[in-house]
Short mmCIF file of C-alpha atoms in Angstrom, two decimals:
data_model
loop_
_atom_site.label_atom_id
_atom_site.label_comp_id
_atom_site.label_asym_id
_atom_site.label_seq_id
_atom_site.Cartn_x
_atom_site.Cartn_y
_atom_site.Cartn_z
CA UNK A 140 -47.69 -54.33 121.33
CA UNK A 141 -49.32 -53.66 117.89
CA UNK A 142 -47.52 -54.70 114.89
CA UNK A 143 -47.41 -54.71 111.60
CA UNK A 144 -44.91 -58.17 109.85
CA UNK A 145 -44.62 -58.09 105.85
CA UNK A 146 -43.67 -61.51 104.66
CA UNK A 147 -43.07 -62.94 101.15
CA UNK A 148 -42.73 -59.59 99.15
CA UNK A 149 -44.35 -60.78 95.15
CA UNK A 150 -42.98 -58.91 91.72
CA UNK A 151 -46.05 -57.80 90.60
CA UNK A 152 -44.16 -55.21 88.26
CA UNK A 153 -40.40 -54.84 86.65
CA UNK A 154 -40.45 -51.38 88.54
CA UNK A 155 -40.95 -53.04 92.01
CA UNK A 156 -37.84 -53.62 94.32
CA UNK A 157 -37.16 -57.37 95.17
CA UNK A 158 -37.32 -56.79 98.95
CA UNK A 159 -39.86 -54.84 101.31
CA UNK A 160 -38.50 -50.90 101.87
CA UNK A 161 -39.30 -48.69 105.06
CA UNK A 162 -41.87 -47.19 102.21
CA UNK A 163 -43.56 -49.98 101.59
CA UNK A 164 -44.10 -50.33 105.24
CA UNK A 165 -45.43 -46.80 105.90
CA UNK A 166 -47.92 -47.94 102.94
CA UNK A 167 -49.13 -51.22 104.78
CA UNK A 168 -49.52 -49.62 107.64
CA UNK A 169 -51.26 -46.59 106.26
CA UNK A 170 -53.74 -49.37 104.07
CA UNK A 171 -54.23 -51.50 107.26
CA UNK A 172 -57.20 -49.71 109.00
CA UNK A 173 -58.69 -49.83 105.73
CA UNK A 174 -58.40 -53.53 105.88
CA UNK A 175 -59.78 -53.98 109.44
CA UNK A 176 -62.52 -50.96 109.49
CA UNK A 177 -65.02 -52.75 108.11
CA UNK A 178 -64.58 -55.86 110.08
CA UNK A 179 -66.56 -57.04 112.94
CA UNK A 180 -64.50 -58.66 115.73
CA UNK A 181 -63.99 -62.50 115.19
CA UNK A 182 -64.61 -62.05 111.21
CA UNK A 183 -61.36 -63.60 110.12
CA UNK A 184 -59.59 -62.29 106.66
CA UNK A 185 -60.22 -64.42 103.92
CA UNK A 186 -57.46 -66.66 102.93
CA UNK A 187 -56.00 -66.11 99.20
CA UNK A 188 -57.25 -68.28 96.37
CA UNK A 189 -54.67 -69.79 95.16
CA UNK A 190 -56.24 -70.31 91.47
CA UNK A 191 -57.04 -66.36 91.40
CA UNK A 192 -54.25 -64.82 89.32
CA UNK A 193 -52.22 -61.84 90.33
CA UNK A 194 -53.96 -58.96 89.15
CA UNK A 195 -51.99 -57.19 86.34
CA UNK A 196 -50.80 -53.57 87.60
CA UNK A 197 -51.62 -50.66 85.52
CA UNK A 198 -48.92 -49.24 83.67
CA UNK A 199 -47.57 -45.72 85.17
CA UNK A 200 -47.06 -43.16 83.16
CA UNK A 201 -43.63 -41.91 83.64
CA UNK A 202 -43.36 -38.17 83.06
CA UNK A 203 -40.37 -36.97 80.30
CA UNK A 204 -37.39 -35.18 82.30
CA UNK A 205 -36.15 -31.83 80.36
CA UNK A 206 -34.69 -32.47 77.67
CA UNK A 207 -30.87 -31.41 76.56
CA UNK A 208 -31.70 -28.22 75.28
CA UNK A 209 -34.03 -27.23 78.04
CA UNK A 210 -31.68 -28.61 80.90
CA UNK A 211 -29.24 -25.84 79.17
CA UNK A 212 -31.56 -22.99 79.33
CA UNK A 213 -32.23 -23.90 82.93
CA UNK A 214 -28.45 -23.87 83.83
CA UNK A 215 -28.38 -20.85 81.87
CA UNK A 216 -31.14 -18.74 84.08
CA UNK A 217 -29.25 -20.29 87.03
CA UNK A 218 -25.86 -19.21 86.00
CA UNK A 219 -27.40 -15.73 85.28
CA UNK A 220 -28.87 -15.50 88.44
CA UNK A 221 -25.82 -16.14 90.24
CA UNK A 222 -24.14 -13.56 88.41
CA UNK A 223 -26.99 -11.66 89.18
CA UNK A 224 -26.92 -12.13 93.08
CA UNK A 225 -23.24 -13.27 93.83
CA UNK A 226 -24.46 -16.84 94.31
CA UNK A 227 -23.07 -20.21 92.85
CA UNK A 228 -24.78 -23.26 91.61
CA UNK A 229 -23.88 -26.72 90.87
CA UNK A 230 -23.64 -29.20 88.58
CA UNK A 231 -23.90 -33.26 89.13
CA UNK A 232 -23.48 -35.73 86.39
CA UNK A 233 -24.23 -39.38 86.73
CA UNK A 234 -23.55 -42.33 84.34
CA UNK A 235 -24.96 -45.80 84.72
CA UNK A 236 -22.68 -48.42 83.94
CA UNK A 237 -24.20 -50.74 81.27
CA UNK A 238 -25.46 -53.56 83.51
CA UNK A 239 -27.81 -56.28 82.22
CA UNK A 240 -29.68 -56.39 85.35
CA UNK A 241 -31.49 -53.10 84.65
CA UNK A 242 -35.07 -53.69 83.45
CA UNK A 243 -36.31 -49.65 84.16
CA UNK A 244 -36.52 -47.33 82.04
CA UNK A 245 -34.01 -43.97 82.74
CA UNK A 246 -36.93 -41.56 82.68
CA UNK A 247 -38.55 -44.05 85.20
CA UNK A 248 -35.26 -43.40 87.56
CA UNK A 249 -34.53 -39.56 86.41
CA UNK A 250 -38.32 -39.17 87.68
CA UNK A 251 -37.69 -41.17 91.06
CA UNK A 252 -34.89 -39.27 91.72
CA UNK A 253 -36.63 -35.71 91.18
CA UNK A 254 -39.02 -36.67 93.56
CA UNK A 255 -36.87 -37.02 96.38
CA UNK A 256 -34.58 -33.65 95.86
CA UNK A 257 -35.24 -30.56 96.88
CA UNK A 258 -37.89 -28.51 94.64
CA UNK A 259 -35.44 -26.17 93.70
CA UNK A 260 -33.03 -28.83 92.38
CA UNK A 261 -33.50 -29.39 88.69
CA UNK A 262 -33.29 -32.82 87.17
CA UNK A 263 -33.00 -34.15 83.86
CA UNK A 264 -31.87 -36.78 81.04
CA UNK A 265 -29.04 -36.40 78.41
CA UNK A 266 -29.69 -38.29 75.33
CA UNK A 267 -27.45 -40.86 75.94
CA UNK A 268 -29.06 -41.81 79.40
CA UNK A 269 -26.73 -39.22 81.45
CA UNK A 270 -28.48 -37.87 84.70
CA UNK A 271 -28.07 -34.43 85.23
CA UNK A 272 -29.24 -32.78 88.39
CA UNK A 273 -28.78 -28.72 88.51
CA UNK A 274 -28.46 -27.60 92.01
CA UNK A 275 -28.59 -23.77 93.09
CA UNK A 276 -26.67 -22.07 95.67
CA UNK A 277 -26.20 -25.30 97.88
CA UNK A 278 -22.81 -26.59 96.19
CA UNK A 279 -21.18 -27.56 99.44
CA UNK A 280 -23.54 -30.37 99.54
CA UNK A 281 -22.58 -31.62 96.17
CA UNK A 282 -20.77 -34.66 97.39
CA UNK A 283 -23.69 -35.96 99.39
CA UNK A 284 -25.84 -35.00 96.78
CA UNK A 285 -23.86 -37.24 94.63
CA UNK A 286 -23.82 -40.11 97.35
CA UNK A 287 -27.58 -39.69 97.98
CA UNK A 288 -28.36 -39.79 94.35
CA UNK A 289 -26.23 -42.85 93.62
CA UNK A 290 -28.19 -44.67 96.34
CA UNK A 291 -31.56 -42.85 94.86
CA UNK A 292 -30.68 -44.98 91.91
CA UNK A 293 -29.87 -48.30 92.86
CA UNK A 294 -33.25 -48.00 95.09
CA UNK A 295 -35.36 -47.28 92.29
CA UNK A 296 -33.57 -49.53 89.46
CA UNK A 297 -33.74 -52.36 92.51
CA UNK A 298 -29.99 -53.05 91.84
CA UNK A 299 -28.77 -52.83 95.55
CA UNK A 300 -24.90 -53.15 93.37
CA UNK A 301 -25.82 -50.61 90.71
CA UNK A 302 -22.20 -48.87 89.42
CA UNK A 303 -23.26 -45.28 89.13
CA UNK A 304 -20.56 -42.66 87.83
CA UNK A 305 -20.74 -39.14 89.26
CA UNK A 306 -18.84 -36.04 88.47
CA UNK A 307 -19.82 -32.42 89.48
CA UNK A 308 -18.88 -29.08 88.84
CA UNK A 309 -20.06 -25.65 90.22
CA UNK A 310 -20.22 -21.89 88.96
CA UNK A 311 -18.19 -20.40 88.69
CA UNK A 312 -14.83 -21.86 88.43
CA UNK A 313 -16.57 -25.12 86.33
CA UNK A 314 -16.59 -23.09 82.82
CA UNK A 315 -18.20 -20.01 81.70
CA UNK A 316 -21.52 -21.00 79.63
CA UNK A 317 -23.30 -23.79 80.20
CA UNK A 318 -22.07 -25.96 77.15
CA UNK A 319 -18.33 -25.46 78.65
CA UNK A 320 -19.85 -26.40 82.25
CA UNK A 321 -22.04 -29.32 81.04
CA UNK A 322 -18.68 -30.37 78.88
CA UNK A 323 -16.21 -29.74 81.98
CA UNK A 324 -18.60 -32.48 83.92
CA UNK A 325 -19.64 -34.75 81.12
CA UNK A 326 -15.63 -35.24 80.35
CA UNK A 327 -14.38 -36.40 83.85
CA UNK A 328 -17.34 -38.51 83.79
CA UNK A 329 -15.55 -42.05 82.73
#
């Protein structure tokens, strides 16, 4: 049957994971009629030059997460609301652990991560590199949101061993402002 084998995955950038994902598969497979489409039957693909250099990739922009004041007003809306509408929210901390292996950028992985939560979870960066994801009304998740995120991480840092901290709290019952909840989780965080 049809198939689609990716061999000898190439570093072209620090960002890009040392092994082939299931993404980068949906990606080949997605480019392939590309590749064949404008092939006559029999034309064979050109074999790589092996003088050619790898092209350079262009560098992504990586979009600034909120910032610690505006990660505060969030929670703060959020906490409102939920006084508002008899709801809770959450709150998940995570801490990388200082390992010399990781060549990203934390925007790079607070941005990653964003990406693959739900739209109404709220991500962001502390200024010391702390993740913080604010999540509404679906706090018995938290610790697979925690689990998920830690694995988020080491996917998009390409550190399969990545030691991530995590610590959450919800409201209420975590503190009553958002400087005592962000404090409550920032100081079990080790």
């Amino acid at each position: 049957f049809p198939g689609l084998v990716l061999l000898d995955k190439k570093r072209l950038h620090p960002l890009d994971g040392s092994g082939f994902t299931e993404f980068d598969a949906l990606f080949a497979r997605r480019l392939l009629p590309l590749l064949v489409r404008d092939r006559g039957p029999g034309i064979p693909f050109p074999e790589p030059s092996v003088a050619e250099p790898a092209p350079e990739p262009a560098s992504m922009p990586v979009p600034q997460p909120p910032t610690h004041a505006a990660l505060a007003d969030i929670l703060h809306r959020e906490m409102d609301r939920c006084d508002r509408y008899h709801t809770m929210v959450g709150l998940a901390a995570f801490r990388l652990a200082d390992d010399k292996r990781l060549d990203v950028p934390v925007d790079f992985l607070v941005s990653a991560v964003a990406g693959k939560l739900r739209s109404s979870d709220h991500t962001g960066c502390l200024e010391d590199g702390t993740i913080l994801v604010i999540v509404p009304e679906d706090i018995q998740s938290l610790p697979r949101l925690q689990k998920r995120v830690t694995s988020l991480l080491r996917d998009a840092s390409g550190v399969e061993d990545l030691r991530v901290f995590s610590s959450s709290r919800v409201y209420p019952g975590g503190g009553d402002t958002p400087t005592q909840l962000m404090d409550a989780v920032l100081g079990s965080l080790p």
